[in-house]
PDB file of C-alpha atoms in Angstrom:
ATOM      1  CA  LEU A  13      28.809  -3.815 -25.920  1.00 92.00           C
ATOM      2  CA  LEU A  14      28.132  -2.785 -29.561  1.00 92.00           C
ATOM      3  CA  GLU A  15      29.611   0.418 -28.895  1.00 92.00           C
ATOM      4  CA  ARG A  16      32.785  -0.710 -27.003  1.00 93.00           C
ATOM      5  CA  TYR A  17      33.086  -3.686 -29.651  1.00 92.00           C
ATOM      6  CA  PRO A  18      31.854  -3.299 -32.593  1.00 90.00           C
ATOM      7  CA  ASP A  19      33.369  -6.267 -34.654  1.00 87.00           C
ATOM      8  CA  LYS A  20      32.803  -8.530 -31.984  1.00 90.00           C
ATOM      9  CA  PHE A  21      28.980  -9.147 -31.488  1.00 92.00           C
ATOM     10  CA  GLU A  22      25.800  -7.607 -33.641  1.00 92.00           C
ATOM     11  CA  LEU A  23      22.433  -7.396 -31.906  1.00 92.00           C
ATOM     12  CA  SER A  24      19.631  -9.369 -34.061  1.00 92.00           C
ATOM     13  CA  VAL A  25      16.599  -7.187 -35.134  1.00 92.00           C
ATOM     14  CA  SER A  26      13.511  -8.877 -34.223  1.00 92.00           C
ATOM     15  CA  TYR A  27       9.855  -8.442 -36.626  1.00 92.00           C
ATOM     16  CA  THR A  28       7.317  -7.338 -33.428  1.00 93.00           C
ATOM     17  CA  THR A  29       3.144  -6.079 -34.518  1.00 95.00           C
ATOM     18  CA  ARG A  30       3.716  -2.724 -31.665  1.00 93.00           C
ATOM     19  CA  ASN A  31       3.994   0.453 -32.436  1.00 93.00           C
ATOM     20  CA  PRO A  32       7.145   2.031 -32.963  1.00 93.00           C
ATOM     21  CA  ARG A  33       8.143   4.342 -29.896  1.00 88.00           C
ATOM     22  CA  ALA A  34       9.348   7.760 -30.354  1.00 88.00           C
ATOM     23  CA  GLY A  35      12.526   7.066 -32.170  1.00 90.00           C
ATOM     24  CA  GLU A  36      12.634   4.098 -32.672  1.00 92.00           C
ATOM     25  CA  THR A  37      13.582   3.219 -36.844  1.00 94.00           C
ATOM     26  CA  HIS A  38      12.027   0.347 -38.574  1.00 94.00           C
ATOM     27  CA  GLY A  39      14.874  -1.900 -39.678  1.00 91.00           C
ATOM     28  CA  VAL A  40      17.205  -0.133 -36.715  1.00 91.00           C
ATOM     29  CA  HIS A  41      15.196  -1.481 -33.620  1.00 92.00           C
ATOM     30  CA  TYR A  42      13.086  -3.647 -34.951  1.00 94.00           C
ATOM     31  CA  PHE A  43      10.980  -4.975 -38.104  1.00 93.00           C
ATOM     32  CA  PHE A  44       7.459  -2.949 -37.284  1.00 95.00           C
ATOM     33  CA  VAL A  45       4.404  -4.963 -38.578  1.00 93.00           C
ATOM     34  CA  THR A  46       0.904  -5.528 -38.237  1.00 93.00           C
ATOM     35  CA  LYS A  47       0.072  -9.489 -37.145  1.00 92.00           C
ATOM     36  CA  GLU A  48      -1.671 -10.042 -40.539  1.00 90.00           C
ATOM     37  CA  GLU A  49       2.365  -9.436 -41.635  1.00 89.00           C
ATOM     38  CA  PHE A  50       3.452 -11.471 -39.342  1.00 91.00           C
ATOM     39  CA  ASN A  51       1.404 -14.420 -39.541  1.00 86.00           C
ATOM     40  CA  GLU A  52       2.855 -14.431 -42.837  1.00 82.00           C
ATOM     41  CA  VAL A  53       6.178 -14.523 -42.132  1.00 78.00           C
ATOM     42  CA  LYS A  54       6.164 -17.351 -39.879  1.00 77.00           C
ATOM     43  CA  ASN A  55       3.833 -19.463 -41.866  1.00 70.00           C
ATOM     44  CA  SER A  56       4.562 -18.870 -45.702  1.00 56.00           C
ATOM     45  CA  SER A  57       7.285 -18.146 -47.847  1.00 47.00           C
ATOM     46  CA  ILE A  58       6.820 -14.389 -49.295  1.00 44.00           C
ATOM     47  CA  MET A  59       8.332 -11.241 -50.102  1.00 41.00           C
ATOM     48  CA  LEU A  60       8.220  -8.845 -47.482  1.00 48.00           C
ATOM     49  CA  ARG A  61       9.527  -5.246 -47.717  1.00 48.00           C
ATOM     50  CA  SER A  62      11.819  -6.294 -50.116  1.00 45.00           C
ATOM     51  CA  LYS A  63      12.427  -8.765 -48.147  1.00 48.00           C
ATOM     52  CA  GLU A  64      12.582 -12.643 -49.242  1.00 48.00           C
ATOM     53  CA  ILE A  65      11.167 -14.998 -46.390  1.00 46.00           C
ATOM     54  CA  THR A  66      10.812 -18.875 -45.297  1.00 47.00           C
ATOM     55  CA  LYS A  67       8.471 -21.079 -44.921  1.00 47.00           C
ATOM     56  CA  HIS A  68       8.863 -21.505 -40.499  1.00 58.00           C
ATOM     57  CA  SER A  69      11.427 -18.629 -40.985  1.00 80.00           C
ATOM     58  CA  PHE A  70      11.560 -17.188 -36.749  1.00 86.00           C
ATOM     59  CA  VAL A  71      14.122 -19.418 -35.051  1.00 86.00           C
ATOM     60  CA  GLU A  72      11.616 -18.222 -32.026  1.00 88.00           C
ATOM     61  CA  TYR A  73       8.406 -16.336 -31.626  1.00 89.00           C
ATOM     62  CA  CYS A  74       6.501 -14.941 -28.631  1.00 87.00           C
ATOM     63  CA  GLU A  75       3.465 -13.106 -28.005  1.00 86.00           C
ATOM     64  CA  VAL A  76       4.406 -10.609 -24.606  1.00 81.00           C
ATOM     65  CA  HIS A  77       2.055  -8.081 -23.249  1.00 77.00           C
ATOM     66  CA  GLY A  78      -0.718  -8.602 -26.430  1.00 85.00           C
ATOM     67  CA  ASN A  79       2.224  -8.241 -28.583  1.00 90.00           C
ATOM     68  CA  PHE A  80       4.516 -10.722 -31.044  1.00 91.00           C
ATOM     69  CA  TYR A  81       7.926 -10.842 -31.217  1.00 92.00           C
ATOM     70  CA  GLY A  82       9.842 -12.748 -33.189  1.00 92.00           C
ATOM     71  CA  THR A  83      14.120 -13.704 -34.160  1.00 91.00           C
ATOM     72  CA  HIS A  84      13.845 -13.828 -38.116  1.00 88.00           C
ATOM     73  CA  LYS A  85      16.629 -17.219 -39.182  1.00 86.00           C
ATOM     74  CA  SER A  86      17.813 -15.748 -42.210  1.00 83.00           C
ATOM     75  CA  TYR A  87      18.892 -12.136 -40.234  1.00 85.00           C
ATOM     76  CA  VAL A  88      20.686 -14.636 -37.430  1.00 87.00           C
ATOM     77  CA  LYS A  89      22.291 -15.988 -40.391  1.00 84.00           C
ATOM     78  CA  GLN A  90      23.821 -13.592 -42.306  1.00 85.00           C
ATOM     79  CA  ILE A  91      25.817 -12.167 -39.078  1.00 85.00           C
ATOM     80  CA  MET A  92      27.483 -15.284 -38.651  1.00 82.00           C
ATOM     81  CA  GLU A  93      28.088 -15.674 -41.637  1.00 80.00           C
ATOM     82  CA  LYS A  94      29.747 -12.052 -42.077  1.00 76.00           C
ATOM     83  CA  GLY A  95      31.244 -12.895 -39.227  1.00 63.00           C
ATOM     84  CA  LYS A  96      32.950 -16.591 -39.988  1.00 60.00           C
ATOM     85  CA  VAL A  97      36.418 -17.108 -41.093  1.00 53.00           C
ATOM     86  CA  ASN A  98      37.236 -20.502 -42.023  1.00 52.00           C
ATOM     87  CA  LEU A  99      41.172 -21.077 -40.972  1.00 50.00           C
ATOM     88  CA  LEU A 100      42.620 -24.851 -41.761  1.00 52.00           C
ATOM     89  CA  ASN A 101      39.107 -26.613 -42.631  1.00 54.00           C
ATOM     90  CA  SER A 102      37.608 -25.365 -39.348  1.00 55.00           C
ATOM     91  CA  ASP A 103      35.196 -22.475 -39.079  1.00 57.00           C
ATOM     92  CA  ILE A 104      36.411 -19.709 -36.709  1.00 63.00           C
ATOM     93  CA  ILE A 105      33.619 -17.201 -35.220  1.00 61.00           C
ATOM     94  CA  LEU A 106      35.223 -13.509 -35.594  1.00 69.00           C
ATOM     95  CA  LYS A 107      31.621 -12.084 -34.696  1.00 81.00           C
ATOM     96  CA  ILE A 108      28.894 -12.894 -31.785  1.00 89.00           C
ATOM     97  CA  CYS A 109      25.287 -12.765 -32.340  1.00 91.00           C
ATOM     98  CA  ILE A 110      23.106 -11.416 -29.519  1.00 94.00           C
ATOM     99  CA  LEU A 111      20.106 -12.141 -29.700  1.00 94.00           C
ATOM    100  CA  GLU A 112      18.021  -9.969 -26.774  1.00 91.00           C
ATOM    101  CA  ILE A 113      14.699 -12.071 -26.089  1.00 90.00           C
ATOM    102  CA  ASP A 114      12.846 -13.216 -22.392  1.00 88.00           C
ATOM    103  CA  VAL A 115      12.667 -16.143 -20.761  1.00 92.00           C
ATOM    104  CA  GLN A 116      10.048 -17.940 -23.130  1.00 89.00           C
ATOM    105  CA  GLY A 117      12.245 -17.521 -26.349  1.00 90.00           C
ATOM    106  CA  ALA A 118      15.480 -18.039 -24.951  1.00 93.00           C
ATOM    107  CA  HIS A 119      13.863 -21.793 -24.275  1.00 93.00           C
ATOM    108  CA  LYS A 120      12.005 -22.004 -27.897  1.00 91.00           C
ATOM    109  CA  VAL A 121      15.768 -21.390 -28.961  1.00 92.00           C
ATOM    110  CA  ASN A 122      16.887 -23.780 -27.127  1.00 92.00           C
ATOM    111  CA  LYS A 123      14.644 -26.379 -28.266  1.00 90.00           C
ATOM    112  CA  SER A 124      15.824 -25.416 -32.113  1.00 85.00           C
ATOM    113  CA  GLY A 125      19.176 -26.974 -30.993  1.00 85.00           C
ATOM    114  CA  ALA A 126      20.605 -23.966 -32.057  1.00 85.00           C
ATOM    115  CA  GLU A 127      23.974 -23.773 -30.649  1.00 86.00           C
ATOM    116  CA  CYS A 128      23.955 -20.504 -27.977  1.00 92.00           C
ATOM    117  CA  HIS A 129      25.218 -19.627 -24.211  1.00 95.00           C
ATOM    118  CA  TYR A 130      22.227 -17.652 -22.183  1.00 96.00           C
ATOM    119  CA  LEU A 131      22.916 -14.695 -20.288  1.00 96.00           C
ATOM    120  CA  PHE A 132      21.003 -13.302 -17.799  1.00 96.00           C
ATOM    121  CA  ILE A 133      20.626  -9.092 -16.797  1.00 94.00           C
ATOM    122  CA  GLU A 134      18.842  -8.818 -13.755  1.00 92.00           C
ATOM    123  CA  PRO A 135      17.684  -6.198 -11.181  1.00 90.00           C
ATOM    124  CA  PRO A 136      19.825  -5.464  -8.095  1.00 92.00           C
ATOM    125  CA  SER A 137      15.565  -6.052  -6.318  1.00 90.00           C
ATOM    126  CA  MET A 138      12.446  -5.843  -7.197  1.00 87.00           C
ATOM    127  CA  ASP A 139      12.239  -2.369  -5.637  1.00 88.00           C
ATOM    128  CA  SER A 140      14.728  -0.793  -8.080  1.00 87.00           C
ATOM    129  CA  LEU A 141      13.030  -2.388 -10.655  1.00 82.00           C
ATOM    130  CA  VAL A 142       9.579  -0.167  -9.759  1.00 81.00           C
ATOM    131  CA  GLU A 143      11.328   2.391  -8.766  1.00 81.00           C
ATOM    132  CA  ARG A 144      14.015   2.784 -12.530  1.00 76.00           C
ATOM    133  CA  LEU A 145      10.238   2.377 -14.432  1.00 69.00           C
ATOM    134  CA  LYS A 146       8.675   5.051 -12.305  1.00 70.00           C
ATOM    135  CA  GLU A 147      12.541   7.429 -12.540  1.00 68.00           C
ATOM    136  CA  GLY A 148      12.051   6.849 -16.181  1.00 57.00           C
ATOM    137  CA  LYS A 149      14.992   4.958 -16.887  1.00 51.00           C
ATOM    138  CA  HIS A 150      15.463   2.491 -19.706  1.00 47.00           C
ATOM    139  CA  LEU A 151      16.550  -1.066 -17.973  1.00 44.00           C
ATOM    140  CA  VAL A 152      16.877  -3.580 -20.599  1.00 44.00           C
ATOM    141  CA  PHE A 153      17.130  -7.282 -19.885  1.00 42.00           C
ATOM    142  CA  PHE A 154      17.369  -9.959 -21.531  1.00 40.00           C
ATOM    143  CA  PHE A 155      13.701 -10.323 -21.117  1.00 38.00           C
ATOM    144  CA  ASN A 156      12.041  -7.928 -21.376  1.00 42.00           C
ATOM    145  CA  ILE A 157      12.615  -3.793 -22.707  1.00 39.00           C
ATOM    146  CA  ILE A 158      11.053  -1.725 -20.682  1.00 42.00           C
ATOM    147  CA  ARG A 159      10.467   2.139 -20.871  1.00 48.00           C
ATOM    148  CA  GLY A 160       9.489   5.102 -17.770  1.00 49.00           C
ATOM    149  CA  SER A 161       5.778   6.023 -19.902  1.00 53.00           C
ATOM    150  CA  GLU A 162       4.265   3.621 -17.455  1.00 58.00           C
ATOM    151  CA  THR A 163       0.779   3.473 -16.165  1.00 73.00           C
ATOM    152  CA  PRO A 164      -0.175   2.077 -12.849  1.00 77.00           C
ATOM    153  CA  GLU A 165      -1.589  -0.739 -14.109  1.00 80.00           C
ATOM    154  CA  SER A 166       0.957  -1.591 -17.020  1.00 75.00           C
ATOM    155  CA  LEU A 167       3.828  -0.426 -14.332  1.00 76.00           C
ATOM    156  CA  ALA A 168       2.103  -4.264 -12.460  1.00 82.00           C
ATOM    157  CA  LYS A 169       1.930  -6.222 -15.116  1.00 81.00           C
ATOM    158  CA  ARG A 170       5.457  -5.484 -16.058  1.00 78.00           C
ATOM    159  CA  VAL A 171       6.609  -6.033 -12.565  1.00 84.00           C
ATOM    160  CA  LYS A 172       4.520  -9.525 -12.384  1.00 86.00           C
ATOM    161  CA  ASN A 173       6.203 -10.486 -15.574  1.00 85.00           C
ATOM    162  CA  ALA A 174       9.716  -9.620 -13.946  1.00 86.00           C
ATOM    163  CA  GLU A 175       8.718 -11.229 -11.252  1.00 89.00           C
ATOM    164  CA  TYR A 176       7.697 -14.741 -13.002  1.00 90.00           C
ATOM    165  CA  GLU A 177      10.716 -14.622 -15.640  1.00 90.00           C
ATOM    166  CA  MET A 178      13.366 -13.996 -12.904  1.00 91.00           C
ATOM    167  CA  LYS A 179      11.531 -16.811 -10.796  1.00 93.00           C
ATOM    168  CA  ILE A 180      11.453 -19.470 -13.628  1.00 93.00           C
ATOM    169  CA  ALA A 181      15.524 -18.105 -15.184  1.00 94.00           C
ATOM    170  CA  LYS A 182      16.591 -19.006 -11.695  1.00 93.00           C
ATOM    171  CA  GLU A 183      14.924 -22.141 -11.432  1.00 94.00           C
ATOM    172  CA  THR A 184      15.940 -23.750 -14.664  1.00 90.00           C
ATOM    173  CA  PRO A 185      20.031 -25.003 -16.142  1.00 93.00           C
ATOM    174  CA  LEU A 186      19.158 -23.089 -18.817  1.00 95.00           C
ATOM    175  CA  TYR A 187      21.134 -19.702 -18.422  1.00 96.00           C
ATOM    176  CA  GLU A 188      24.797 -20.027 -17.919  1.00 96.00           C
ATOM    177  CA  LYS A 189      25.491 -16.946 -16.221  1.00 96.00           C
ATOM    178  CA  PHE A 190      23.701 -14.257 -14.236  1.00 96.00           C
ATOM    179  CA  VAL A 191      24.473 -10.127 -14.114  1.00 96.00           C
ATOM    180  CA  VAL A 192      23.344  -7.913 -11.248  1.00 95.00           C
ATOM    181  CA  ASN A 193      22.857  -5.007 -13.604  1.00 92.00           C
ATOM    182  CA  GLU A 194      23.387  -1.688 -10.560  1.00 90.00           C
ATOM    183  CA  ASN A 195      26.508   0.286 -11.450  1.00 91.00           C
ATOM    184  CA  LEU A 196      26.665   0.038 -14.511  1.00 91.00           C
ATOM    185  CA  GLU A 197      30.600   0.400 -15.110  1.00 93.00           C
ATOM    186  CA  GLU A 198      30.832  -2.457 -12.654  1.00 95.00           C
ATOM    187  CA  SER A 199      27.647  -4.839 -14.165  1.00 94.00           C
ATOM    188  CA  PHE A 200      29.488  -4.525 -17.833  1.00 95.00           C
ATOM    189  CA  LYS A 201      32.663  -5.529 -16.702  1.00 95.00           C
ATOM    190  CA  ASN A 202      30.956  -8.640 -15.574  1.00 95.00           C
ATOM    191  CA  LEU A 203      29.490  -8.920 -18.671  1.00 96.00           C
ATOM    192  CA  VAL A 204      32.793  -9.250 -20.262  1.00 95.00           C
ATOM    193  CA  GLN A 205      34.177 -11.539 -17.322  1.00 95.00           C
ATOM    194  CA  SER A 206      30.853 -13.665 -18.468  1.00 96.00           C
ATOM    195  CA  ILE A 207      31.447 -14.352 -21.958  1.00 94.00           C
ATOM    196  CA  ASN A 208      35.177 -14.579 -22.048  1.00 93.00           C
ATOM    197  CA  GLU A 209      34.661 -17.079 -19.667  1.00 94.00           C
ATOM    198  CA  LEU A 210      31.819 -18.782 -22.491  1.00 92.00           C
ATOM    199  CA  TYR A 211      33.836 -17.984 -25.190  1.00 88.00           C
ATOM    200  CA  PRO A 212      37.853 -18.488 -24.184  1.00 85.00           C
ATOM    201  CA  GLY A 213      39.000 -17.725 -27.681  1.00 79.00           C
ATOM    202  CA  LEU A 214      37.197 -13.781 -27.845  1.00 82.00           C
ATOM    203  CA  ASP A 215      39.821 -12.490 -25.254  1.00 82.00           C
ATOM    204  CA  LEU A 216      37.655  -9.576 -24.978  1.00 90.00           C
ATOM    205  CA  ARG A 217      39.866  -6.994 -23.344  1.00 85.00           C
ATOM    206  CA  PHE A 218      37.619  -4.483 -20.769  1.00 78.00           C
ATOM    207  CA  LYS A 219      37.388  -0.757 -22.027  1.00 67.00           C
TER     208      LYS A 219
END
């Protein structure tokens, strides 16, 4: 989505207390901070790595697998502001900010009153999820990013969490669209169609 429509979408970069994985860059994939820094960002007005952080600066934050993740309000606002133009005294949104967050994070964003649309990307089955994890394939969900270097214990924990989050996503009315990530091209086509239905004025052409 980001590669094919770079002028329409931008991904919000979250804060996390976990260590960077191979190939990940601070400020590109995540803002990597310590737990102490994360709490400072969350609770106080400070300068952190040349960025001013205001009180209650996360629109949402959660603990996942023992690490904290948070979406910064000002980062989201920057993306939205640079993609906005005023036409006839009405704001027209030209760029959409994407939050790639888990189910509990999505519910917190919803409780904050932010005007959002919610899409859930799911595997075709739990068996296929387990196989993709074992094969080391990257599988991206809105509730998590799962990598291939899994121990039996971490694999079992992630699968259990995935089952729980898919159950919650199906049982609550929050998510407006579900996209099954099976065949990449077909799944992407369905994703584009879903976004067009949620944002009629966007008029994405399938590329």
